[in-house]
Short mmCIF file of C-alpha atoms in Angstrom, two decimals:
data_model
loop_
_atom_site.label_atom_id
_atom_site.label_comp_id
_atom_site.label_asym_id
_atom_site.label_seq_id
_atom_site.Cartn_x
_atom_site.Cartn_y
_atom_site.Cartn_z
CA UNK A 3 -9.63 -11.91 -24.51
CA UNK A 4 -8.62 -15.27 -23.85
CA UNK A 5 -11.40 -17.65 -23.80
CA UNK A 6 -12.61 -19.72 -20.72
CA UNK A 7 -12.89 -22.73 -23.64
CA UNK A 8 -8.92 -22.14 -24.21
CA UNK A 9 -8.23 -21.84 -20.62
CA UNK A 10 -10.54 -25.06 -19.93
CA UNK A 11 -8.56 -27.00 -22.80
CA UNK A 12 -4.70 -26.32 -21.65
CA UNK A 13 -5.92 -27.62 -17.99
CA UNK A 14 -7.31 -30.44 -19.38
CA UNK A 15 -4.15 -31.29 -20.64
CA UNK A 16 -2.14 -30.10 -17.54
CA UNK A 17 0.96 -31.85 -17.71
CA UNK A 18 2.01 -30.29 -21.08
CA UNK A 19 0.47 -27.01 -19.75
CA UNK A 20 2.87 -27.54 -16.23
CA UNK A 21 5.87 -28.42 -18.30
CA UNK A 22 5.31 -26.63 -21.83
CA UNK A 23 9.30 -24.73 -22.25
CA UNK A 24 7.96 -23.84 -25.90
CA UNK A 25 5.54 -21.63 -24.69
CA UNK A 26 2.56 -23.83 -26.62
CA UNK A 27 -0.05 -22.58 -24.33
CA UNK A 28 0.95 -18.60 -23.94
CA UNK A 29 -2.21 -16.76 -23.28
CA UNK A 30 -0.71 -13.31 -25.25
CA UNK A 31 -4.41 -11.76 -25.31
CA UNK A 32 -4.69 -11.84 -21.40
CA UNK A 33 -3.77 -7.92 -19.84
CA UNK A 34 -5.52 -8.30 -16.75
CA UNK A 35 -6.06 -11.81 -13.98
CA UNK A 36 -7.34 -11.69 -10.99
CA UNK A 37 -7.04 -14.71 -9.15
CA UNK A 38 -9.49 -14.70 -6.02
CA UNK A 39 -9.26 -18.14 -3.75
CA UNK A 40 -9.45 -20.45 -6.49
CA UNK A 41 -9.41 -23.87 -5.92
CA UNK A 42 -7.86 -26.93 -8.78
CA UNK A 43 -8.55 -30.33 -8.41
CA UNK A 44 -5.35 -31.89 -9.39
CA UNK A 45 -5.35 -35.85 -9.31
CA UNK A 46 -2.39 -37.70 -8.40
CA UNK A 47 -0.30 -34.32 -8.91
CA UNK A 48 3.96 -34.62 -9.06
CA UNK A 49 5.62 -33.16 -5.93
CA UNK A 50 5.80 -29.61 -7.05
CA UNK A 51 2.38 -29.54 -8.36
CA UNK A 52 0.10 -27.50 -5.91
CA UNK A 53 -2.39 -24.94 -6.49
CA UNK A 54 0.29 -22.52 -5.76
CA UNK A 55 2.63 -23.68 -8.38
CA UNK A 56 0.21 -24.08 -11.26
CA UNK A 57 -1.62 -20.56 -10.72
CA UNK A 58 2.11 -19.32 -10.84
CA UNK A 59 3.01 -21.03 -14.56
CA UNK A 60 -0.91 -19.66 -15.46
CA UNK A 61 0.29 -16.29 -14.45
CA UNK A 62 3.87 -16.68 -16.13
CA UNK A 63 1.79 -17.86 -19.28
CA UNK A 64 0.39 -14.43 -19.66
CA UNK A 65 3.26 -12.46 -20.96
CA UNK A 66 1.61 -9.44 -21.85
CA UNK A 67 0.09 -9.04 -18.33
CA UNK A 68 -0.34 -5.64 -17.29
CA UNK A 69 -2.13 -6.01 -14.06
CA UNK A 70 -2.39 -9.05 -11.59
CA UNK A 71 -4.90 -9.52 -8.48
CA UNK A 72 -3.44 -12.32 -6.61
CA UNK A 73 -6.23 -13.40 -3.65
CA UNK A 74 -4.12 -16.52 -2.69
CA UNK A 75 -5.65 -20.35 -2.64
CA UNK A 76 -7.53 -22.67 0.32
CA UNK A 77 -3.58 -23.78 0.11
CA UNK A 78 -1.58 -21.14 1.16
CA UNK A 79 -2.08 -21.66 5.34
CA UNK A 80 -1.14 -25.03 5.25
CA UNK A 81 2.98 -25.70 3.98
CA UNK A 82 4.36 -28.35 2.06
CA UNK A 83 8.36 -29.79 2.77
CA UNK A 84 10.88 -28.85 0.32
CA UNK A 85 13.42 -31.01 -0.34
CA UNK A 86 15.45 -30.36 2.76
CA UNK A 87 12.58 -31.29 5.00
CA UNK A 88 12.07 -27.57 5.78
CA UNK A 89 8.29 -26.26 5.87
CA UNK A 90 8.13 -23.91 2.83
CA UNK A 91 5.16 -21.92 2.86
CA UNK A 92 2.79 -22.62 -0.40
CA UNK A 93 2.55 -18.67 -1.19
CA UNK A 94 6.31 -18.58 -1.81
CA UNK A 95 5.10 -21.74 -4.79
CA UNK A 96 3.01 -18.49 -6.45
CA UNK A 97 5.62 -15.68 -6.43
CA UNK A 98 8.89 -17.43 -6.85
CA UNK A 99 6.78 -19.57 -9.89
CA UNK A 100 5.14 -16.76 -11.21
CA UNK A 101 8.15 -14.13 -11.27
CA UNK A 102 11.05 -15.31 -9.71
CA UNK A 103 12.48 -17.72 -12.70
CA UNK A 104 14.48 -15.91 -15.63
CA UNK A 105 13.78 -15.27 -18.19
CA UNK A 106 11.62 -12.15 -17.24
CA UNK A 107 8.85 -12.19 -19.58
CA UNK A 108 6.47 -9.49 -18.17
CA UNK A 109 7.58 -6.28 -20.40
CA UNK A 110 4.20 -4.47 -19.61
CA UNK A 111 3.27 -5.37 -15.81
CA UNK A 112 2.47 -2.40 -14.27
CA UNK A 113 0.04 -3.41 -11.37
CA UNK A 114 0.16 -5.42 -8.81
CA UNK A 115 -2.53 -6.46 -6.12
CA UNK A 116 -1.60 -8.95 -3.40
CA UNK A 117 -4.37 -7.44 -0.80
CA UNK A 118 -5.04 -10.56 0.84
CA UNK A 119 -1.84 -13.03 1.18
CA UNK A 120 1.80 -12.96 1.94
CA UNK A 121 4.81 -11.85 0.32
CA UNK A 122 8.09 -11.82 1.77
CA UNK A 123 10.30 -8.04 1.75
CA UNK A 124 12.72 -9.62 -0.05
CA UNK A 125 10.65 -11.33 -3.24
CA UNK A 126 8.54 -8.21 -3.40
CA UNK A 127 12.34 -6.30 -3.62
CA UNK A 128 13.26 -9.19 -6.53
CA UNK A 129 9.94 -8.74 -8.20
CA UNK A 130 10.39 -4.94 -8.26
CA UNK A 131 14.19 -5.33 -9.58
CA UNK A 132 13.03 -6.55 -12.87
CA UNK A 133 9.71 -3.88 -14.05
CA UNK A 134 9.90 -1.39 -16.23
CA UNK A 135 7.35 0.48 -14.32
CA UNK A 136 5.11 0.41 -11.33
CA UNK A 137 1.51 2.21 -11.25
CA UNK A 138 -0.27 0.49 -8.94
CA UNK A 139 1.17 -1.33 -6.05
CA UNK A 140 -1.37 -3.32 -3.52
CA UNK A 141 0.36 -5.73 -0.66
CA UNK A 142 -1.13 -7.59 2.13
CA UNK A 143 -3.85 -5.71 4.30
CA UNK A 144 -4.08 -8.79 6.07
CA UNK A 145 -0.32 -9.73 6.55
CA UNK A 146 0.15 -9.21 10.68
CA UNK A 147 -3.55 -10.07 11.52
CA UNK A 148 -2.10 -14.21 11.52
CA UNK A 149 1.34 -13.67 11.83
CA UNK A 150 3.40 -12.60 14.63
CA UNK A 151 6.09 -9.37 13.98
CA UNK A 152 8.73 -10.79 14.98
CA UNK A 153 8.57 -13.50 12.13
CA UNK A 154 10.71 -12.73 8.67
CA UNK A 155 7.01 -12.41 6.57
CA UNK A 156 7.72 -8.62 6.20
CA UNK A 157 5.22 -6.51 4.43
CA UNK A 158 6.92 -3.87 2.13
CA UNK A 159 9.69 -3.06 3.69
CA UNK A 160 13.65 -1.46 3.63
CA UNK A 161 14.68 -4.16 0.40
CA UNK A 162 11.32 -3.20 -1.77
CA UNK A 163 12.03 0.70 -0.65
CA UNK A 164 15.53 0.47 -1.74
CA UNK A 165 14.29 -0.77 -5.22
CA UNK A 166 11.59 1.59 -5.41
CA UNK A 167 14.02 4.86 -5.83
CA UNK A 168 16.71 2.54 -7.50
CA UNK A 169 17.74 3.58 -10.89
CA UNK A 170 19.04 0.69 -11.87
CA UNK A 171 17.17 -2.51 -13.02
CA UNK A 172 17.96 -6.15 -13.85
CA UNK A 173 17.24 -7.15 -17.67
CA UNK A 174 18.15 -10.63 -19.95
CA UNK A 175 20.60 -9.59 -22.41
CA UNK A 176 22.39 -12.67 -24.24
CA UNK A 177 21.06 -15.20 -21.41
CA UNK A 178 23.05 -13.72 -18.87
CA UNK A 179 21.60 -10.92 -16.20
CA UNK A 180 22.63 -7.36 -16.48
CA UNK A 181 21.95 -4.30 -14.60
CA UNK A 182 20.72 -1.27 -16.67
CA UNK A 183 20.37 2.35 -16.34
CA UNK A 184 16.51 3.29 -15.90
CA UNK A 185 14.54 5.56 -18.19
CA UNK A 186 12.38 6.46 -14.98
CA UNK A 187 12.36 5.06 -11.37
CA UNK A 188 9.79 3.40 -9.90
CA UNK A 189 9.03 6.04 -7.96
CA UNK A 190 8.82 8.81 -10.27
CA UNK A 191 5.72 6.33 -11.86
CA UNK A 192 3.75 5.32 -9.32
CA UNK A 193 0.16 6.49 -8.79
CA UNK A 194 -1.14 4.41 -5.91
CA UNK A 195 -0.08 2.71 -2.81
CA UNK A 196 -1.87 0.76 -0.19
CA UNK A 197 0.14 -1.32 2.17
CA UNK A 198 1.29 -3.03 5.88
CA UNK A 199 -1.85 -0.81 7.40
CA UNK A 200 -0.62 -2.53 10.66
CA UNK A 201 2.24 -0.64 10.86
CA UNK A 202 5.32 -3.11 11.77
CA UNK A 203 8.88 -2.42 11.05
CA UNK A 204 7.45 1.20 9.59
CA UNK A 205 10.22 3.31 10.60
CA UNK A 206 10.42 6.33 7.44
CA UNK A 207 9.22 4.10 4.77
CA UNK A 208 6.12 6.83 4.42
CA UNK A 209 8.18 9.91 4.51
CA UNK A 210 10.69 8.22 2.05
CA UNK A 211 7.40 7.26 -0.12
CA UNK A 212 5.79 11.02 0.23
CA UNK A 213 9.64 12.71 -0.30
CA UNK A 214 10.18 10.28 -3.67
CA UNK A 215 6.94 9.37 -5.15
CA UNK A 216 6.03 13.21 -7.09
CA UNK A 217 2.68 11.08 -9.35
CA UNK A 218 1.68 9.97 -6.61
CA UNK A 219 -2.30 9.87 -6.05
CA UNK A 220 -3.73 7.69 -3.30
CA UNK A 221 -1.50 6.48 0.00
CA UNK A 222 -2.05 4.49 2.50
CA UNK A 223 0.38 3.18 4.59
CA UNK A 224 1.34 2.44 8.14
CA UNK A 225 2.85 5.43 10.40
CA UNK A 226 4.89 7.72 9.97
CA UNK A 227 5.99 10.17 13.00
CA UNK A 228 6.30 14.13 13.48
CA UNK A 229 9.96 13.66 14.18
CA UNK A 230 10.65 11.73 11.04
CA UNK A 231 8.70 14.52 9.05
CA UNK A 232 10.60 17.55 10.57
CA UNK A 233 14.25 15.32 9.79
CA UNK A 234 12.80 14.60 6.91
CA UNK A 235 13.11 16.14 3.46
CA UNK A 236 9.96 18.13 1.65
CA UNK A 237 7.37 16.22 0.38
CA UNK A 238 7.02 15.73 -3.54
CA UNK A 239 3.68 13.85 -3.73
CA UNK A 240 1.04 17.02 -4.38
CA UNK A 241 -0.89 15.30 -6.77
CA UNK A 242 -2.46 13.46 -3.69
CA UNK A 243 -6.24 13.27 -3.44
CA UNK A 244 -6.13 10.61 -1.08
CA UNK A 245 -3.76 9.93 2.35
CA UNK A 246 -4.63 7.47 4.74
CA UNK A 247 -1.94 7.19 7.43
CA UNK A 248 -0.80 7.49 11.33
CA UNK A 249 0.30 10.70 12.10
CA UNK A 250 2.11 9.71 15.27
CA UNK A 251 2.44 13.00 17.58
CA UNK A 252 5.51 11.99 19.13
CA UNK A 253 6.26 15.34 20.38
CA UNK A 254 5.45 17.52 23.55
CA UNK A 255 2.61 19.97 21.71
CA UNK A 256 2.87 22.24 24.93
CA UNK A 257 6.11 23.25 24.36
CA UNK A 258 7.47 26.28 21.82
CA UNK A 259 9.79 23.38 20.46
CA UNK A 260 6.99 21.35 19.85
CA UNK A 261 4.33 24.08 18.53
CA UNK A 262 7.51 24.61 15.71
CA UNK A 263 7.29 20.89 14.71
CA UNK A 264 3.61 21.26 14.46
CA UNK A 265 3.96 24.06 12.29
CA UNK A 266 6.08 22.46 10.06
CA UNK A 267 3.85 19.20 9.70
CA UNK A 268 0.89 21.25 9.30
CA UNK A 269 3.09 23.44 6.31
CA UNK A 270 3.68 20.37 4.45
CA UNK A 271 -0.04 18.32 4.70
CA UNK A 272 -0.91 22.19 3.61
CA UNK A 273 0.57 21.98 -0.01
CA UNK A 274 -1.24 18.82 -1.08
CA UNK A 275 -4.11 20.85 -1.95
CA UNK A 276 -5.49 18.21 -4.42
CA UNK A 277 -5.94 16.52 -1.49
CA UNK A 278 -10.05 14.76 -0.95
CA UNK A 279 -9.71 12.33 1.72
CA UNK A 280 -7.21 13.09 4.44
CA UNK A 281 -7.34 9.66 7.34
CA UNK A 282 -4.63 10.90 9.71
CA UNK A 283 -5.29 7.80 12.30
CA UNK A 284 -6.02 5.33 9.37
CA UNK A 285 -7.88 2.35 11.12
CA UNK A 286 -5.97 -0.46 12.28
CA UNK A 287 -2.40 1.33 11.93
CA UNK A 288 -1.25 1.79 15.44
CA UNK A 289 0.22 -1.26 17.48
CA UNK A 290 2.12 0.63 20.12
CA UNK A 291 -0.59 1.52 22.75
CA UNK A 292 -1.65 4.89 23.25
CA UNK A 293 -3.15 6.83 19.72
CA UNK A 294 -2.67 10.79 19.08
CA UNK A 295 -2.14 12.17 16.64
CA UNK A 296 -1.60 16.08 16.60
CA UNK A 297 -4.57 18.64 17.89
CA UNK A 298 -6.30 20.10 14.58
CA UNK A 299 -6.07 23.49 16.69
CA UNK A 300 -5.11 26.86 15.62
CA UNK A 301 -2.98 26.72 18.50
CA UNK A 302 -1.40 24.13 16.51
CA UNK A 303 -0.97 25.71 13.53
CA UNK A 304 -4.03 24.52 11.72
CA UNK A 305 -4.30 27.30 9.48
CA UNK A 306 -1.41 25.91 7.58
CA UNK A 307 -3.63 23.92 5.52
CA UNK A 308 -5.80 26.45 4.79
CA UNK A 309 -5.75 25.77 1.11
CA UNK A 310 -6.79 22.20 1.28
CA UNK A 311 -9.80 23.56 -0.54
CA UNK A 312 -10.55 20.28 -1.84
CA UNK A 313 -11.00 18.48 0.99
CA UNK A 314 -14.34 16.27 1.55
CA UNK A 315 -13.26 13.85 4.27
CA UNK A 316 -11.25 14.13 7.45
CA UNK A 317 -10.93 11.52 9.69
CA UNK A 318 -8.54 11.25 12.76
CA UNK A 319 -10.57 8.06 14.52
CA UNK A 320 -9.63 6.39 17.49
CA UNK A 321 -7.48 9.22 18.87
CA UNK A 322 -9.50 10.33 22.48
CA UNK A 323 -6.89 13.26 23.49
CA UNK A 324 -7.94 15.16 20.26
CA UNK A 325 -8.37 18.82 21.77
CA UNK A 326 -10.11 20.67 18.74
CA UNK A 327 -12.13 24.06 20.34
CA UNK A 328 -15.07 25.86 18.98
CA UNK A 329 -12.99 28.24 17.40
CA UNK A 330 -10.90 25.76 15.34
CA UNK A 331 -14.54 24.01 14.19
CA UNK A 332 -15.45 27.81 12.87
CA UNK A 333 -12.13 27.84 11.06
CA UNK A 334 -12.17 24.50 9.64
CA UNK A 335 -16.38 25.16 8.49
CA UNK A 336 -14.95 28.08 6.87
CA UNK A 337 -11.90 27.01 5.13
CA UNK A 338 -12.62 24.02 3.78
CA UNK A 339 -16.04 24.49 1.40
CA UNK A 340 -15.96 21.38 0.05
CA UNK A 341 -15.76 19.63 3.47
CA UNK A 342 -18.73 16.66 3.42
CA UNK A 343 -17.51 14.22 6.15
CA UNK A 344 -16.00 14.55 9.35
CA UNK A 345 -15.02 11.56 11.69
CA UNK A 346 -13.55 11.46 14.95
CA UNK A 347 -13.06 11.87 18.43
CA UNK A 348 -13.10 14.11 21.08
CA UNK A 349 -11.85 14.72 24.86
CA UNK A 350 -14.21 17.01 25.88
CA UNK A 351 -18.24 16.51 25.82
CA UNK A 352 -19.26 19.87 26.39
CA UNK A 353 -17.20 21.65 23.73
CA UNK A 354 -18.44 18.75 21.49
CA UNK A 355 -21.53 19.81 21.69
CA UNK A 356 -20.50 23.53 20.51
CA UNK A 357 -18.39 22.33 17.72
CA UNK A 358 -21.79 19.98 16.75
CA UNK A 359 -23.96 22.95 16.42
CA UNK A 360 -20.82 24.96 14.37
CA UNK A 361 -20.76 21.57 11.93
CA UNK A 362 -24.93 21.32 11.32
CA UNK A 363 -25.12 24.82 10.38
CA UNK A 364 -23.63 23.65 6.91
CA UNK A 365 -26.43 21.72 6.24
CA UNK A 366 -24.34 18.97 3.53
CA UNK A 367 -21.45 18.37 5.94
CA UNK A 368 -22.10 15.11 7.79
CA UNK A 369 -20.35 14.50 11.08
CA UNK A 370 -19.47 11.71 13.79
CA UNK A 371 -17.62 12.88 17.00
#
């Protein structure tokens, strides 16, 4: 590893550091950063030299970076003008300094963890155009909780899908940009994704993810909708162990119609059998009123995922119309051994009580209705 010493001595001497083209001070032993609210005191600084900016030539001076936690800086709220007089937001200084300046030099980047600050859809699209391959993918938990929808600060969105099943990528051959053929997408190599829990501009981004992602392990992600999942093609991430979503039930669940979309949701959360942790009304994720998701009912077609034998959470918080019956608390006791946690809410008080008295009698399953 790098030592703090080195690191200490090249920001000592900051203006070579800021403006070094001859890569004097490349940090080649660094694989992993993780840059958490950090805070530079720059004296006298040029223009273009904020905390933003010079965390983004640190990162760029790690070229064999493999994974990069990026917590943002005391900075980032505030703005600075660009040259046109227009307010440019100091997280665009990080990315745009960091990644967004040819040539590429980050050959073995394969995570990325921006849990806590903004990124625009269409830099996280540009940053995504030029890796090899994606793992681990992280983006802004936070990103809607000081910023209203309507403003252009999406979260991952249409541009960053598109690049995520692209086959093609951008590479540096003889200083000039070129598009090349793939070895493997994106999305045939990533193992984890967490992102835009709030849910905005969310329309089939999950069952694009769950249809074109087949490594896949942990998801979670803003909603995705019963219709969009019965249009939908079949889902290709069964290595799942954990999902953490909306299930919207946008569907009438009395109707035959509507039992047969059940059915079919139920079919396809039924073959992720690796499956540990199943959050079907992920906190947070709904900003359209009302939450349901489906009834975990036989009725419904529960016994479609009867081998999710793996299973040792279910969770479908926040949803009051949830309908389960004594009889589908038997099943689900039954059916899934390895059950150890069950969270959520119900309609009814007295057959709570019943399905309470079906859940103690497995003595290790803890419960919260």
């Amino acid at each position: 590893m790098t030592s703090r010493k080195h690191l200490q001595e090249s920001w000592r001497h900051s203006s070579g550091f800021l403006n070094d083209d001859a890569n004097k001070y490349a940090f080649t032993n660094i694989s992993t950063l993780k840059l958490h609210k950090l805070k530079l005191n720059i004296t006298n600084p040029p223009h273009s030299h904020t905390v933003s900016y010079c965390l983004g030539v640190l990162t760029r001076r790690c070229p064999e970076l493999q994974s990069l936690k990026y917590y943002g800086c005391d900075e980032d709220d505030d703005g600075v003008d660009d040259i046109g007089g227009n307010k440019l937001p100091l997280y665009d200084r990080f990315y745009r300094t960091a990644f967004l300046q040819q040539p590429w030099v980050f050959k073995r980047l394969s995570s990325l963890f921006f849990p806590a600050t903004y990124i625009k859809d269409e830099d996280m699209a540009a940053i995504l155009r030029q890796m090899t391959m994606l793992k681990q993918l992280t983006i802004s938990e936070l990103l809607f909780i000081f910023s209203d929808p309507a403003d252009d600060l999406d979260d991952f969105g249409q541009l960053s899908i598109r690049e995520l099943l692209a086959d093609k990528q951008m590479t540096l051959k003889n200083g000039h940009m070129v598009q090349e053929t793939r070895f493997r997408r994106l999305c045939e190599t990533i193992e984890e994704i967490t992102f835009d829990v709030y849910g905005f501009k969310a329309d089939g981004i999950m069952q694009t993810i769950l249809s074109n992602c087949p490594c896949l392990k942990r998801l979670t992600g803003p909603r995705i909708t019963v219709t969009e999942i019965v249009n939908g093609a079949e889902w290709v991430s069964t290595e799942l162990t954990d999902l953490n979503i909306y299930l919207k039930a946008d569907v009438d669940q009395e109707t035959p119609e509507g039992m047969e979309k059940q059915r079919i949701v139920f079919r396809q959360l039924g073959k992720l059998t690796r499956l540990r942790s199943l959050d079907l009304v992920a906190q947070r994720c709904n900003t359209d009123g009302r939450t349901q998701t489906l009834d975990l009912t036989l009725r419904a077609s529960l016994d479609e995922q009867a081998n999710l034998k793996n299973l040792e959470k279910l969770a479908f918080k926040s949803d009051a119309s949830q309908r389960m019956q004594l009889e589908d608390a038997t099943w689900i006791v039954n059916n899934w051994p390895k059950l150890k946690e069950l969270q959520g809410s119900m309609n009814n008080s007295v057959v709570c009580d019943s399905i309470v008295a079906v859940l103690r009698s497995r003595g290790s399953l803890s419960f919260r209705l």
